[in-house]
XYZ file of C-alpha atoms in Angstrom:
182
model
C 97.071 94.944 108.688
C 95.772 94.567 112.215
C 93.291 96.227 114.486
C 94.098 96.372 118.186
C 91.050 96.674 120.414
C 91.722 98.525 123.665
C 88.148 98.112 124.910
C 84.607 98.090 123.530
C 84.895 101.693 122.321
C 88.554 102.269 121.433
C 90.743 100.587 118.841
C 94.000 101.270 117.037
C 94.229 100.737 113.286
C 97.414 101.097 111.212
C 97.060 103.885 108.698
C 95.955 102.873 105.219
C 94.976 104.842 102.110
C 91.262 104.752 102.941
C 91.991 106.758 106.104
C 93.200 109.862 104.228
C 89.787 111.494 103.956
C 88.803 110.929 107.634
C 92.247 112.221 108.692
C 91.829 115.372 106.638
C 88.275 115.910 107.890
C 89.363 115.495 111.530
C 92.239 117.936 111.056
C 89.980 120.413 109.300
C 87.347 120.224 112.072
C 89.997 120.812 114.735
C 92.333 123.067 112.775
C 92.240 126.068 115.139
C 93.097 124.016 118.236
C 95.645 121.748 116.516
C 97.574 124.560 114.817
C 98.463 126.019 118.223
C 100.767 123.067 118.859
C 101.465 121.264 115.574
C 103.552 122.864 112.839
C 102.250 120.633 110.036
C 98.562 121.527 110.399
C 98.534 124.511 108.017
C 100.268 122.452 105.320
C 97.577 119.768 105.592
C 95.110 121.681 103.457
C 93.654 118.921 101.275
C 92.797 115.240 101.183
C 95.811 114.859 98.867
C 98.093 116.119 101.656
C 96.619 113.495 103.988
C 97.083 110.843 101.288
C 100.768 111.779 101.078
C 101.064 111.546 104.873
C 99.524 108.061 104.841
C 101.850 106.946 102.002
C 104.842 108.325 103.870
C 103.760 106.566 107.064
C 103.360 103.268 105.261
C 106.799 103.618 103.657
C 108.368 104.418 107.026
C 106.769 101.309 108.500
C 108.264 99.147 105.742
C 111.723 100.741 105.880
C 112.197 101.350 109.597
C 109.542 99.433 111.526
C 108.077 102.662 112.908
C 104.391 103.132 112.285
C 101.407 105.343 112.874
C 97.928 104.248 113.850
C 94.551 105.877 113.926
C 92.862 106.064 117.299
C 89.237 105.096 116.614
C 86.525 105.849 119.158
C 83.063 104.370 118.697
C 83.894 103.723 115.044
C 85.087 107.285 114.328
C 88.648 108.453 113.776
C 89.562 110.475 116.884
C 93.300 111.050 116.369
C 96.683 109.623 115.465
C 99.492 108.098 117.508
C 102.777 106.912 116.119
C 106.437 106.183 116.391
C 108.866 108.642 114.920
C 111.785 106.922 113.246
C 113.127 104.088 115.413
C 116.825 104.396 116.196
C 117.790 100.727 116.120
C 121.438 101.452 117.016
C 120.485 103.106 120.294
C 117.220 101.123 120.695
C 115.120 104.255 121.165
C 112.049 105.863 119.668
C 109.993 109.007 120.000
C 106.211 108.863 120.119
C 103.869 111.573 118.910
C 100.109 111.904 119.164
C 97.196 114.236 118.549
C 93.421 114.180 118.926
C 90.555 116.011 117.306
C 89.142 118.583 119.706
C 85.836 116.687 120.110
C 87.688 113.677 121.524
C 89.823 115.296 124.229
C 89.385 114.338 127.875
C 88.279 110.740 127.263
C 91.611 109.038 128.074
C 92.102 107.962 124.459
C 95.728 109.038 124.115
C 96.697 107.651 127.521
C 95.186 104.257 126.630
C 96.780 104.202 123.173
C 100.142 105.346 124.522
C 100.251 102.456 127.008
C 99.917 100.030 124.082
C 102.644 101.795 122.087
C 105.013 101.863 125.070
C 104.444 98.156 125.718
C 105.085 97.402 122.077
C 108.264 99.518 121.961
C 109.837 98.473 125.254
C 108.589 94.897 125.586
C 107.894 93.537 122.091
C 110.589 95.433 120.176
C 112.951 95.354 123.172
C 113.838 99.009 122.777
C 115.640 100.704 125.651
C 114.029 104.130 125.657
C 110.858 105.972 124.650
C 110.807 109.749 124.386
C 107.932 112.206 124.151
C 108.419 115.879 123.311
C 105.728 118.523 123.479
C 105.474 122.278 123.740
C 105.817 123.432 127.334
C 102.564 125.377 127.070
C 100.596 122.365 125.817
C 99.389 121.248 129.231
C 97.000 118.566 127.920
C 99.758 116.901 125.917
C 102.247 117.138 128.780
C 99.760 115.560 131.190
C 99.836 112.270 129.277
C 103.489 111.272 129.880
C 103.246 112.685 133.415
C 100.220 110.468 134.083
C 102.155 107.413 132.891
C 105.197 108.109 135.059
C 107.620 109.483 132.479
C 110.523 111.543 133.785
C 110.788 115.180 132.703
C 114.372 115.202 131.469
C 114.640 118.815 130.435
C 113.447 121.719 128.363
C 114.749 122.462 124.886
C 114.546 126.194 124.286
C 112.825 127.461 121.129
C 112.735 123.954 119.687
C 109.905 124.421 117.210
C 108.493 127.217 115.087
C 104.694 127.345 115.275
C 102.325 129.998 113.931
C 102.529 131.726 117.337
C 106.351 131.805 117.189
C 109.030 129.607 118.676
C 108.032 127.339 121.543
C 110.097 125.423 124.049
C 109.773 121.638 124.229
C 109.491 119.540 127.370
C 111.329 116.248 126.915
C 109.976 113.209 128.765
C 111.682 109.829 128.869
C 110.848 106.304 129.915
C 113.450 103.528 130.104
C 112.641 99.876 129.604
C 113.485 98.888 133.185
C 111.311 101.726 134.567
C 108.343 100.685 132.453
C 108.655 97.051 133.526
C 108.382 98.175 137.164
C 105.257 100.235 136.413
C 103.354 97.535 134.497
């Protein structure tokens, strides 16, 4: 396992079993804000549920090469960023992320996302990275916009959340575009 230091305060750590309790605690502390945009929040109602998520993430990393990492800020778990399943045939991957409400507005996701994009498009030589988020989630949408992703379209009623169906904005970045931005 590795730790990737972004600066003196921020680091990325691959998920491991010992992270299950801090993940659950962070979700529980931010439950009301997270559940607005993330369908899985209500089902994460115990440390055991977080343990299962970590196990699943570790299995996915072994089987597909996709992985999730904790975003740690000043030694505390602040959120999660990760690859959804890598499509090796089409050389593409989706990236998802979330932060605890106490950690928003510090540039943590933007910094972590740069590392994940570099890894996907440069190290893994993938062709495309995609980010999807609810159209009403302005904070989440600001991240790919800030990094120069292209808004490729809106998928209507793409996800069922506690508030009802929400549309998804789909952002894309191609390898050649990212190389020009670096």
